[in-house]
PDB file of C-alpha atoms and ligand atoms in Angstrom:
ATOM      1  CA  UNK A  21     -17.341  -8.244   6.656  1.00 46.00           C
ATOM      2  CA  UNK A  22     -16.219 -11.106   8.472  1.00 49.00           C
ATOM      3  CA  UNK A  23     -16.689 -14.705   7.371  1.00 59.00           C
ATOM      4  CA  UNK A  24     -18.665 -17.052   9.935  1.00 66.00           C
ATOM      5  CA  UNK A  25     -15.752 -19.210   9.935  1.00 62.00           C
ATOM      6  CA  UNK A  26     -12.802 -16.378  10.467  1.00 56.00           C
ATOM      7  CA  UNK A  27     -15.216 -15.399  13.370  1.00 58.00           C
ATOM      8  CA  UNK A  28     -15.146 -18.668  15.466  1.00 61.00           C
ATOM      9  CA  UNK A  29     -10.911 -19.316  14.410  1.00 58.00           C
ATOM     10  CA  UNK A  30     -10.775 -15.867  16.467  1.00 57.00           C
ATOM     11  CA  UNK A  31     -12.958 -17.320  19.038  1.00 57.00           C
ATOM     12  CA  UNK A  32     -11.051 -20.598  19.269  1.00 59.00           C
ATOM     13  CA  UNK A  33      -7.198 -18.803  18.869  1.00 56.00           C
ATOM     14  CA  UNK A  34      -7.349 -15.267  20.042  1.00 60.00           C
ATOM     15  CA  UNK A  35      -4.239 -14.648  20.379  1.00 72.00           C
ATOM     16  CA  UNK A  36      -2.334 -16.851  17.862  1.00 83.00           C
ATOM     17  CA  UNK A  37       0.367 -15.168  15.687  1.00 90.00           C
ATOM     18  CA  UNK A  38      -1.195 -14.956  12.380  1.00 90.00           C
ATOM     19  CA  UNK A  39       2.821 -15.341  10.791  1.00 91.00           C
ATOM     20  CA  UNK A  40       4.398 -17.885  12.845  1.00 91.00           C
ATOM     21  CA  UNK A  41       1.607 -19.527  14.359  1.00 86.00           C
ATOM     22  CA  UNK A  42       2.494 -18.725  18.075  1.00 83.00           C
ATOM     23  CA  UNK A  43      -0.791 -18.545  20.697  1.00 77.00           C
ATOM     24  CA  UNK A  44       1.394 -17.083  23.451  1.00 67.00           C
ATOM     25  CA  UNK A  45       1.495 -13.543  22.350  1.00 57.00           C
ATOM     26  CA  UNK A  46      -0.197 -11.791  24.991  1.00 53.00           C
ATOM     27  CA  UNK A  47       3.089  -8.868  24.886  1.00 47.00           C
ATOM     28  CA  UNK A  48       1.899  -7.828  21.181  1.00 50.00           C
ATOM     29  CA  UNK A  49       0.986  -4.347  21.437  1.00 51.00           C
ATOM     30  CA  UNK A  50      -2.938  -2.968  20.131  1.00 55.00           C
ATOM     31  CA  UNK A  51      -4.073  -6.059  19.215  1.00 67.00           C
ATOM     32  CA  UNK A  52      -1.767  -6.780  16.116  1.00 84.00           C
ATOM     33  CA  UNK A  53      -2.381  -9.910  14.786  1.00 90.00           C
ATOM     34  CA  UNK A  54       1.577 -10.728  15.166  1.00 92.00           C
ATOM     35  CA  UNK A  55       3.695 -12.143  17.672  1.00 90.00           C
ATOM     36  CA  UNK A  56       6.691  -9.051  19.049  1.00 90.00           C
ATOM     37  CA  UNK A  57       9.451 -11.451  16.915  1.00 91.00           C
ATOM     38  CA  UNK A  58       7.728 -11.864  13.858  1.00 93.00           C
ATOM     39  CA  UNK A  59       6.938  -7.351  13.724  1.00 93.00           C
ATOM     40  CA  UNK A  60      10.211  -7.118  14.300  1.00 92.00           C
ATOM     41  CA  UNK A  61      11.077  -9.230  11.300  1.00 93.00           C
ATOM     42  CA  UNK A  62       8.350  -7.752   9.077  1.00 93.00           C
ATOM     43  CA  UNK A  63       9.305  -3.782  10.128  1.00 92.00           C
ATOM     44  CA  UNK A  64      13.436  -4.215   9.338  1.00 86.00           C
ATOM     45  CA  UNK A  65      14.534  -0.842  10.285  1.00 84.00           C
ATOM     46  CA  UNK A  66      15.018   1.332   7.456  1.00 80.00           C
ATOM     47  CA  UNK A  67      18.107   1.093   4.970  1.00 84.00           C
ATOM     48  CA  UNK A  68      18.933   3.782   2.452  1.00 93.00           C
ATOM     49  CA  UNK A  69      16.028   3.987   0.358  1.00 94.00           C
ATOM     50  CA  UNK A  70      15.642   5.798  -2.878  1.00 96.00           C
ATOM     51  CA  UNK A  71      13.882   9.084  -1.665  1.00 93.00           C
ATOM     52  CA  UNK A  72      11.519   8.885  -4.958  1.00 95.00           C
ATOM     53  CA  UNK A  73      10.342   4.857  -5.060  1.00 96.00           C
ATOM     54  CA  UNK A  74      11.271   3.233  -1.719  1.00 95.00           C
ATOM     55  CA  UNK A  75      13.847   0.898  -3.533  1.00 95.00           C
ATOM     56  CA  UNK A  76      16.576  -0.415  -1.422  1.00 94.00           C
ATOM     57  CA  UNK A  77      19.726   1.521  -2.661  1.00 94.00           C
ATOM     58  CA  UNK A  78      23.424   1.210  -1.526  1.00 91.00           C
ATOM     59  CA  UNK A  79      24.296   2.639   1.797  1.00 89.00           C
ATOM     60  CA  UNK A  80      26.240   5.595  -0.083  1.00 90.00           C
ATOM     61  CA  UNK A  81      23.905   5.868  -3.254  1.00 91.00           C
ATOM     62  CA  UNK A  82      21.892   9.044  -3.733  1.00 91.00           C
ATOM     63  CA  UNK A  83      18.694   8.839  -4.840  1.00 92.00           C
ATOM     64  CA  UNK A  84      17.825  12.869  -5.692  1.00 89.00           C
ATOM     65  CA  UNK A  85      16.523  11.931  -9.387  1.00 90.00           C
ATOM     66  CA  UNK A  86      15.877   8.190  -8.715  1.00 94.00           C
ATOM     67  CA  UNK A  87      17.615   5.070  -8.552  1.00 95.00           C
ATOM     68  CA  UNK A  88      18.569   2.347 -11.342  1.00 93.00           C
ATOM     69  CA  UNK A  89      14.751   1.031 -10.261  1.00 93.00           C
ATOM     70  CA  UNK A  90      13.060   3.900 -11.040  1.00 93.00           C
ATOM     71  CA  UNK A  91      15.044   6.376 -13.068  1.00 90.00           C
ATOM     72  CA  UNK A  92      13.526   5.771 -16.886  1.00 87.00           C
ATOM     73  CA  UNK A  93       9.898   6.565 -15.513  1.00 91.00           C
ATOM     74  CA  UNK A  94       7.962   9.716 -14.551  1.00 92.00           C
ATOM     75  CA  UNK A  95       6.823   9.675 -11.340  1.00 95.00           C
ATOM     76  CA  UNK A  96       4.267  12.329 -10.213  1.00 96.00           C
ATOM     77  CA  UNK A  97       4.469  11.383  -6.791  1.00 97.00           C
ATOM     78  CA  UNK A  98       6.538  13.052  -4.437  1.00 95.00           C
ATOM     79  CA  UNK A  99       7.823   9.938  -2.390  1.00 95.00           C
ATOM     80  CA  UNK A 100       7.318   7.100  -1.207  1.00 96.00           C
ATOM     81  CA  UNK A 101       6.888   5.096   2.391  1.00 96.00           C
ATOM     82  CA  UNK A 102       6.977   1.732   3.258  1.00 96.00           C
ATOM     83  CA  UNK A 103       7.729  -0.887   5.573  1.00 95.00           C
ATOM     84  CA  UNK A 104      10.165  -2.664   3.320  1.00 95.00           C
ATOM     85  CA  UNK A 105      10.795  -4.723   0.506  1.00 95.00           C
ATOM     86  CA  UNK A 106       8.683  -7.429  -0.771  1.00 96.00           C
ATOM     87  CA  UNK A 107      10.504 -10.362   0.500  1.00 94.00           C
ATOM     88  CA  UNK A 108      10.751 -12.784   3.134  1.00 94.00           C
ATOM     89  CA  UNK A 109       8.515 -12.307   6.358  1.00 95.00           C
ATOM     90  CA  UNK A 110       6.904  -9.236   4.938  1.00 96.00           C
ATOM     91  CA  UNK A 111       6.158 -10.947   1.618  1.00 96.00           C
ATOM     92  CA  UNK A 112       4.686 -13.985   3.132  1.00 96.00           C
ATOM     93  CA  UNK A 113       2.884 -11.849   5.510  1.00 96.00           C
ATOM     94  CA  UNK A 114       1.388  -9.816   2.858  1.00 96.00           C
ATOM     95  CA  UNK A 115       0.106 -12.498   0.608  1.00 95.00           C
ATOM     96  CA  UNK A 116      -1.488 -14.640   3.695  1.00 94.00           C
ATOM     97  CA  UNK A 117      -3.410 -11.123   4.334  1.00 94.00           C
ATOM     98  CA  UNK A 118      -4.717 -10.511   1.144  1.00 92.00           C
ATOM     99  CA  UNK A 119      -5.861 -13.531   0.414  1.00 89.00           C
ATOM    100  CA  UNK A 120      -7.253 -13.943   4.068  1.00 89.00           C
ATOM    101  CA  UNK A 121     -11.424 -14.412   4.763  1.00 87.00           C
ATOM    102  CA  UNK A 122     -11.075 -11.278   7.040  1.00 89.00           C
ATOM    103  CA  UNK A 123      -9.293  -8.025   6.824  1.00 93.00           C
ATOM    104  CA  UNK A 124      -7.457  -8.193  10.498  1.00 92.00           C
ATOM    105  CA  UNK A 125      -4.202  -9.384   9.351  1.00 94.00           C
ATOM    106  CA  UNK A 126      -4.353  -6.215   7.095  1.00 96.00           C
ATOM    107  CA  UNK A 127      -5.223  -4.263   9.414  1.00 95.00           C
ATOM    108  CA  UNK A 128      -2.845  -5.387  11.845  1.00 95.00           C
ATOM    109  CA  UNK A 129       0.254  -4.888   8.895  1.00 97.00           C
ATOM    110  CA  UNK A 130      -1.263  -1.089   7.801  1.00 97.00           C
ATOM    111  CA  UNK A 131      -1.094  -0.487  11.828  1.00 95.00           C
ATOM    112  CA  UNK A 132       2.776  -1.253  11.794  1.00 96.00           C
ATOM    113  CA  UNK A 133       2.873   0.737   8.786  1.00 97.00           C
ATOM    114  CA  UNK A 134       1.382   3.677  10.817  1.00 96.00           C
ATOM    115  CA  UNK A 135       3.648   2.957  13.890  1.00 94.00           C
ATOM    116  CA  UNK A 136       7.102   1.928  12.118  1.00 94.00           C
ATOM    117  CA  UNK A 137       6.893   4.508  10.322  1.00 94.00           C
ATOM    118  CA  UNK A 138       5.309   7.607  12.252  1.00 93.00           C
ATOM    119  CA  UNK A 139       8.424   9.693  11.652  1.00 93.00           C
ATOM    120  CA  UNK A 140       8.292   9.436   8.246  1.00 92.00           C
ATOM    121  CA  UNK A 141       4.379   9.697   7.937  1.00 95.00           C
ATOM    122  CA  UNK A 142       4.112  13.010  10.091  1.00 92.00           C
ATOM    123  CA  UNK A 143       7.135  14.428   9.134  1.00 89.00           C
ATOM    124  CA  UNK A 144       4.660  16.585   6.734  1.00 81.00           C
ATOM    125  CA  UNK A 145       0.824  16.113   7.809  1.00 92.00           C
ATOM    126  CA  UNK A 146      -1.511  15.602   5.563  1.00 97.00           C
ATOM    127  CA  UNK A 147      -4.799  16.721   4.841  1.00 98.00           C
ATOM    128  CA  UNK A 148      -6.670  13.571   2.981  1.00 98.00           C
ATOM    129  CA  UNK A 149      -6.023  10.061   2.847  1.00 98.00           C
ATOM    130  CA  UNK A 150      -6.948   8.300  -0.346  1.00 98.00           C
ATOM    131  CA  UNK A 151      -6.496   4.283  -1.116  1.00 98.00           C
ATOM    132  CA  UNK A 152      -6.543   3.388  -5.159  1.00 96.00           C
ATOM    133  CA  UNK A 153      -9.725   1.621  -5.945  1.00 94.00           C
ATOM    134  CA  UNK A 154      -9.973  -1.988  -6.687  1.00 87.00           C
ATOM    135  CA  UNK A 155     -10.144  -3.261 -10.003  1.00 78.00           C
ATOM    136  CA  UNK A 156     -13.569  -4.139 -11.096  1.00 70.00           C
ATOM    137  CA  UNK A 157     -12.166  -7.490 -11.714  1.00 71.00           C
ATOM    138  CA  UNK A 158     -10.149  -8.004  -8.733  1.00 72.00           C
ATOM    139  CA  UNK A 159     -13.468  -7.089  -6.523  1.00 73.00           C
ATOM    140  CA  UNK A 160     -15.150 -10.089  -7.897  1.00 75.00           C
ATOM    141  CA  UNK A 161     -12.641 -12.554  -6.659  1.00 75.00           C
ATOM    142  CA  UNK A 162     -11.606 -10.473  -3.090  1.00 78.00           C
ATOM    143  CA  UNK A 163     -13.080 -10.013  -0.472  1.00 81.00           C
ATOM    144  CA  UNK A 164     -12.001  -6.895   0.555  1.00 91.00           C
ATOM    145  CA  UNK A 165      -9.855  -4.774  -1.115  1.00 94.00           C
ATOM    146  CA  UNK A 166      -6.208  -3.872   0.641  1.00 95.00           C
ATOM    147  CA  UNK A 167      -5.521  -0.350   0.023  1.00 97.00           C
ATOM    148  CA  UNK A 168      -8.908   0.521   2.174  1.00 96.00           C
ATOM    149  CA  UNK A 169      -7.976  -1.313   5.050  1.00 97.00           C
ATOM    150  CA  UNK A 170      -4.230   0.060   5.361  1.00 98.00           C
ATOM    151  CA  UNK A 171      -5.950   3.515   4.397  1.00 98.00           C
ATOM    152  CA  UNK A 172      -8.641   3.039   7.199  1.00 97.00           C
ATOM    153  CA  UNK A 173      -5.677   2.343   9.582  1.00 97.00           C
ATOM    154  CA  UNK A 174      -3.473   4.688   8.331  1.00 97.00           C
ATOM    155  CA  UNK A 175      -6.329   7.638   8.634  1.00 97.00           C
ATOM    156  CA  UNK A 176      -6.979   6.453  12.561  1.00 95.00           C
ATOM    157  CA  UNK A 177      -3.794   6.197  13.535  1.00 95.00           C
ATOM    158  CA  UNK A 178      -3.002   9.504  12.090  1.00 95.00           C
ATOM    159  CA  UNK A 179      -5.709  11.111  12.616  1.00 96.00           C
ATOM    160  CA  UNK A 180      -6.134  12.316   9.031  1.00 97.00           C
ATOM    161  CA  UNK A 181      -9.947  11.689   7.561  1.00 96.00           C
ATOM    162  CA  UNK A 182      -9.867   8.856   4.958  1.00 97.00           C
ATOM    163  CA  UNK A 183     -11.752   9.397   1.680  1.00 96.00           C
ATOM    164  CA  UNK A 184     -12.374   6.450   0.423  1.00 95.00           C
ATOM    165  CA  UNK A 185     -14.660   7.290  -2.635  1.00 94.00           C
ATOM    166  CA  UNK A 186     -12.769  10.340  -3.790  1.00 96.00           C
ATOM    167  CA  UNK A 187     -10.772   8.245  -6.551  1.00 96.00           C
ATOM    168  CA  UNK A 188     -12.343   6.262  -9.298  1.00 93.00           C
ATOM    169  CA  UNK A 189     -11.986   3.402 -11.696  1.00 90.00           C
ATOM    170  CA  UNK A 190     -12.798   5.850 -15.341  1.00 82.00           C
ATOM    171  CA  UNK A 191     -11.599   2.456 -17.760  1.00 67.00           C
ATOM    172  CA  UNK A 192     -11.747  -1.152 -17.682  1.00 62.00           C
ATOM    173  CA  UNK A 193      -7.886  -1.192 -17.578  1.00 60.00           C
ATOM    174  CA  UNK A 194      -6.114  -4.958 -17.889  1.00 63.00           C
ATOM    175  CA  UNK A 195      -5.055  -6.164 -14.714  1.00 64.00           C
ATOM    176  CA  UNK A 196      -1.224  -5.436 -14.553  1.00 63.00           C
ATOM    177  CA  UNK A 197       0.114  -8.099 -14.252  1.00 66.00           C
ATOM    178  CA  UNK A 198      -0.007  -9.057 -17.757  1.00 67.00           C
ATOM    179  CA  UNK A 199       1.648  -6.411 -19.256  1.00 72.00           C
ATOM    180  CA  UNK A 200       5.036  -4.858 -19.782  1.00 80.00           C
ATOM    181  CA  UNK A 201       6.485  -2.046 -17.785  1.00 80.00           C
ATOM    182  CA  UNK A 202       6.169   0.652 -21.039  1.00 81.00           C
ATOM    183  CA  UNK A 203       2.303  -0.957 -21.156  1.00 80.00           C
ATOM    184  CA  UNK A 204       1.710  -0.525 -17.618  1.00 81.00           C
ATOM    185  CA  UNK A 205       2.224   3.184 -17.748  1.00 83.00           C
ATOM    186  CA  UNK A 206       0.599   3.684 -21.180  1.00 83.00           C
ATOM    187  CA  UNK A 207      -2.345   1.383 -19.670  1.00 80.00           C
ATOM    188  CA  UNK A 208      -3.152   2.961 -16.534  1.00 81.00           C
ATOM    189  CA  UNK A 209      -3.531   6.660 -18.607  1.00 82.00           C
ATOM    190  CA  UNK A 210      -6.855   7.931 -18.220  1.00 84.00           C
ATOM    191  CA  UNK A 211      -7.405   4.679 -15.454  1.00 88.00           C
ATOM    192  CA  UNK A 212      -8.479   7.182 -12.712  1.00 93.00           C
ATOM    193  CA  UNK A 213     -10.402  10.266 -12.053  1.00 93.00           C
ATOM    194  CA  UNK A 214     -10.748  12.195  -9.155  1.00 95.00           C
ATOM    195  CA  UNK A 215     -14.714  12.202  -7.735  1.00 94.00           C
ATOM    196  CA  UNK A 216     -14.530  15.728  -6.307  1.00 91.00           C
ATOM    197  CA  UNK A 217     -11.906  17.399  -7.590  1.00 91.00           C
ATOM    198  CA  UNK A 218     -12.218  20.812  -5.486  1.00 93.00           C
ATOM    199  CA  UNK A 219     -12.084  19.010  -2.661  1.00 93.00           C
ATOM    200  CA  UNK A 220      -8.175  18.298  -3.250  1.00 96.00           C
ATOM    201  CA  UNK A 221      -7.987  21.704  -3.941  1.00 96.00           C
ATOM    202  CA  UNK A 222      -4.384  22.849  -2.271  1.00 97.00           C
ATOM    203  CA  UNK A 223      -4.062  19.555  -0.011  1.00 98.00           C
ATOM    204  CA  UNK A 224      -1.237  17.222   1.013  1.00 98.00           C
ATOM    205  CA  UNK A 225      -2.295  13.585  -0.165  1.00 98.00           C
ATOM    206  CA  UNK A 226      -1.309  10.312   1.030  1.00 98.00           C
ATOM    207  CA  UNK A 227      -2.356   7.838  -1.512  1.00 98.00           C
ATOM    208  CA  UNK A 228      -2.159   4.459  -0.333  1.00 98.00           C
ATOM    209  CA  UNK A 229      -1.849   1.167  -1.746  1.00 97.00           C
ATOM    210  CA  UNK A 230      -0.918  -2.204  -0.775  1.00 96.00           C
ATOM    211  CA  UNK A 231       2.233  -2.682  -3.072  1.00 97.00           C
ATOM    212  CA  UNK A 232       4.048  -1.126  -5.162  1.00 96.00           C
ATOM    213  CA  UNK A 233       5.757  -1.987  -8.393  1.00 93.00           C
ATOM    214  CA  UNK A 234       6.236  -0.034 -11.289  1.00 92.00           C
ATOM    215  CA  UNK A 235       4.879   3.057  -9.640  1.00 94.00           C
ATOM    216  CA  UNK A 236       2.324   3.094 -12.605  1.00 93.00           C
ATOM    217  CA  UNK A 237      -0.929   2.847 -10.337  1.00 94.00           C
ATOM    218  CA  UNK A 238       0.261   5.649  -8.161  1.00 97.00           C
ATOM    219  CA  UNK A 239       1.910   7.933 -10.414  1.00 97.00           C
ATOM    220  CA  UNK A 240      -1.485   8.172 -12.653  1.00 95.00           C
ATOM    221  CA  UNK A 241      -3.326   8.512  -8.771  1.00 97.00           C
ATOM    222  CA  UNK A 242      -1.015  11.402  -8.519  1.00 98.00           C
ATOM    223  CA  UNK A 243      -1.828  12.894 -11.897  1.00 97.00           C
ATOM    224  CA  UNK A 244      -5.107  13.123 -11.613  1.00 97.00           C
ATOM    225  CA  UNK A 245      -4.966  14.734  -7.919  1.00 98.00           C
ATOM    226  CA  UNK A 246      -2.408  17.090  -8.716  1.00 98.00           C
ATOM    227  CA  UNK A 247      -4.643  18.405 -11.596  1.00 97.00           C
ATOM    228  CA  UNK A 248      -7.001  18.568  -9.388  1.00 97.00           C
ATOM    229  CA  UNK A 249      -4.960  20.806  -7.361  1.00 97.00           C
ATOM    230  CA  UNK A 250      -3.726  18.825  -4.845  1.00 98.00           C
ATOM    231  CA  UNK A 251      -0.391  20.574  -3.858  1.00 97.00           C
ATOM    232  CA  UNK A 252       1.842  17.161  -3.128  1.00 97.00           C
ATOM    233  CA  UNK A 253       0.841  13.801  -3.166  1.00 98.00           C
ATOM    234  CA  UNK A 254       2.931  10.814  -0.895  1.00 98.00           C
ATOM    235  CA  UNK A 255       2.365   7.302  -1.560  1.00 98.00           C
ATOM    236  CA  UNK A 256       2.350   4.799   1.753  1.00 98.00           C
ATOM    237  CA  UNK A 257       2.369   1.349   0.677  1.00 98.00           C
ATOM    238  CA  UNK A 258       2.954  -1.808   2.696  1.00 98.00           C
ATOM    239  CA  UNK A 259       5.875  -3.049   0.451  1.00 97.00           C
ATOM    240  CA  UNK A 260       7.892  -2.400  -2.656  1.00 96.00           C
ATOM    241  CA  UNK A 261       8.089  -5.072  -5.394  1.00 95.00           C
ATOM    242  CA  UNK A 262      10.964  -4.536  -7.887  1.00 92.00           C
ATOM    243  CA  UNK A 263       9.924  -5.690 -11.185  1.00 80.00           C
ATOM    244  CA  UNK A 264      12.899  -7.060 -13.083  1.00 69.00           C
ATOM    245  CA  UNK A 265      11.253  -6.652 -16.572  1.00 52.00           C
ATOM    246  CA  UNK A 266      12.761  -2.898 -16.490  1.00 45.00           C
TER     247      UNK A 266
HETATM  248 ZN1   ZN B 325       4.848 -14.732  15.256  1.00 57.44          ZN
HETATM  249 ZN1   ZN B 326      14.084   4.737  -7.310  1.00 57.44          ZN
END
């Protein structure tokens, strides 16, 4: 829902660049909430990315059974999409969004998501989009949780339905931040459960998300849908965060 006072900025500056500030964007395609320059800073064309978690690789490095990022972990996703990594214009983009009274600027990034990366997106359709859930803790202080906006978008541009009740918060896991890498995985275990589990029943999922780090979130997403029967499960998230702490 949109705050009273988000409501009359867009009145007052409807067509300001919500990155660089810019009111003269009238070019900007759909109605993104950027300015042409500053989405073609935040959607760098792709670089060699490591085909199982999105992490920028050398131009020659294969990635078949993961990068140096990713390699020590089990994955149950298939692969992963994104616009890039979390730095720079994207980063700064991303964090103004989130933490923004309305979801636009969100909905503006999961757009370029959709567009930037079409080829990649419906290079296999898929039959259900599904965002991962907010933490109980993280709704309080929100207000409006990321992965449902970029999965809204995602599912319209796409034209794939959006179910965004299908997974569920089973634990009161610790936000992840405060924990290591090993206690990430170990404490998102038994984190989610699927609400309908036929329903997955033989589909292609996209789970979506607004970041991802140490894969943790997603991978136990990807558990629990794949046990459900789900027959492959892609993650699309806005950016990729490497976590040094490997
Ligand atoms: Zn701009
Ligand atoms: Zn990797």
């Amino acid at each position: 829902m949109k705050s009273a006072m988000w409501q009359l900025a867009d009145m007052l500056f409807p067509s300001r660049c919500a990155l660089c500030g810019m009111t003269d964007h009238a070019a900007s395609d759909g109605g993104n909430a950027y300015c042409p320059e500053c989405i073609e800073q935040l959607t760098p064309e792709p670089v060699n990315r490591c085909q199982r978690c999105a992490a920028e690789i050398g131009p020659f490095a294969k990635s078949d059974k993961g990068c140096t990022h990713c390699r020590n972990r089990t994955l149950r996703f298939n692969t992963v999409v994104c616009l890039g990594m979390y730095e720079g214009s994207l980063r700064k983009a991303l964090l103004a969004a989130k933490w923004s009274f309305s979801a636009v600027r969100m909905r503006s990034l999961g757009a370029l998501l959709a567009s930037r990366r079409s080829a990649e997106l419906n290079e296999k359709p898929f039959d259900r989009i599904v965002p991962i859930p907010q933490h109980w803790r993280q709704r309080i202080v929100r207000n409006f949780n990321p992965a449902w906006i970029i999965a809204n978008e995602l599912g319209s541009q796409l034209n794939v339905k959006c179910d965004v009740h299908l997974l569920k918060r089973a634990l009161r896991t610790r936000p992840q931040k405060r924990v290591s890498v090993k206690q990430r995985f170990e404490n998102q275990s038994g984190a989610l459960a699927v609400a309908h589990p036929h329903a997955v029943q033989g589909e292609r999922i996209l789970i979506v998300d607004d970041v991802l780090t140490t894969g943790a979130t997603c991978s136990e997403a990807a558990k629990v849908l794949k046990a459900a029967g789900a027959k492959s499960c892609t993650v699309a998230v806005l950016a990729r965060v490497l976590d040094h702490s490997a």
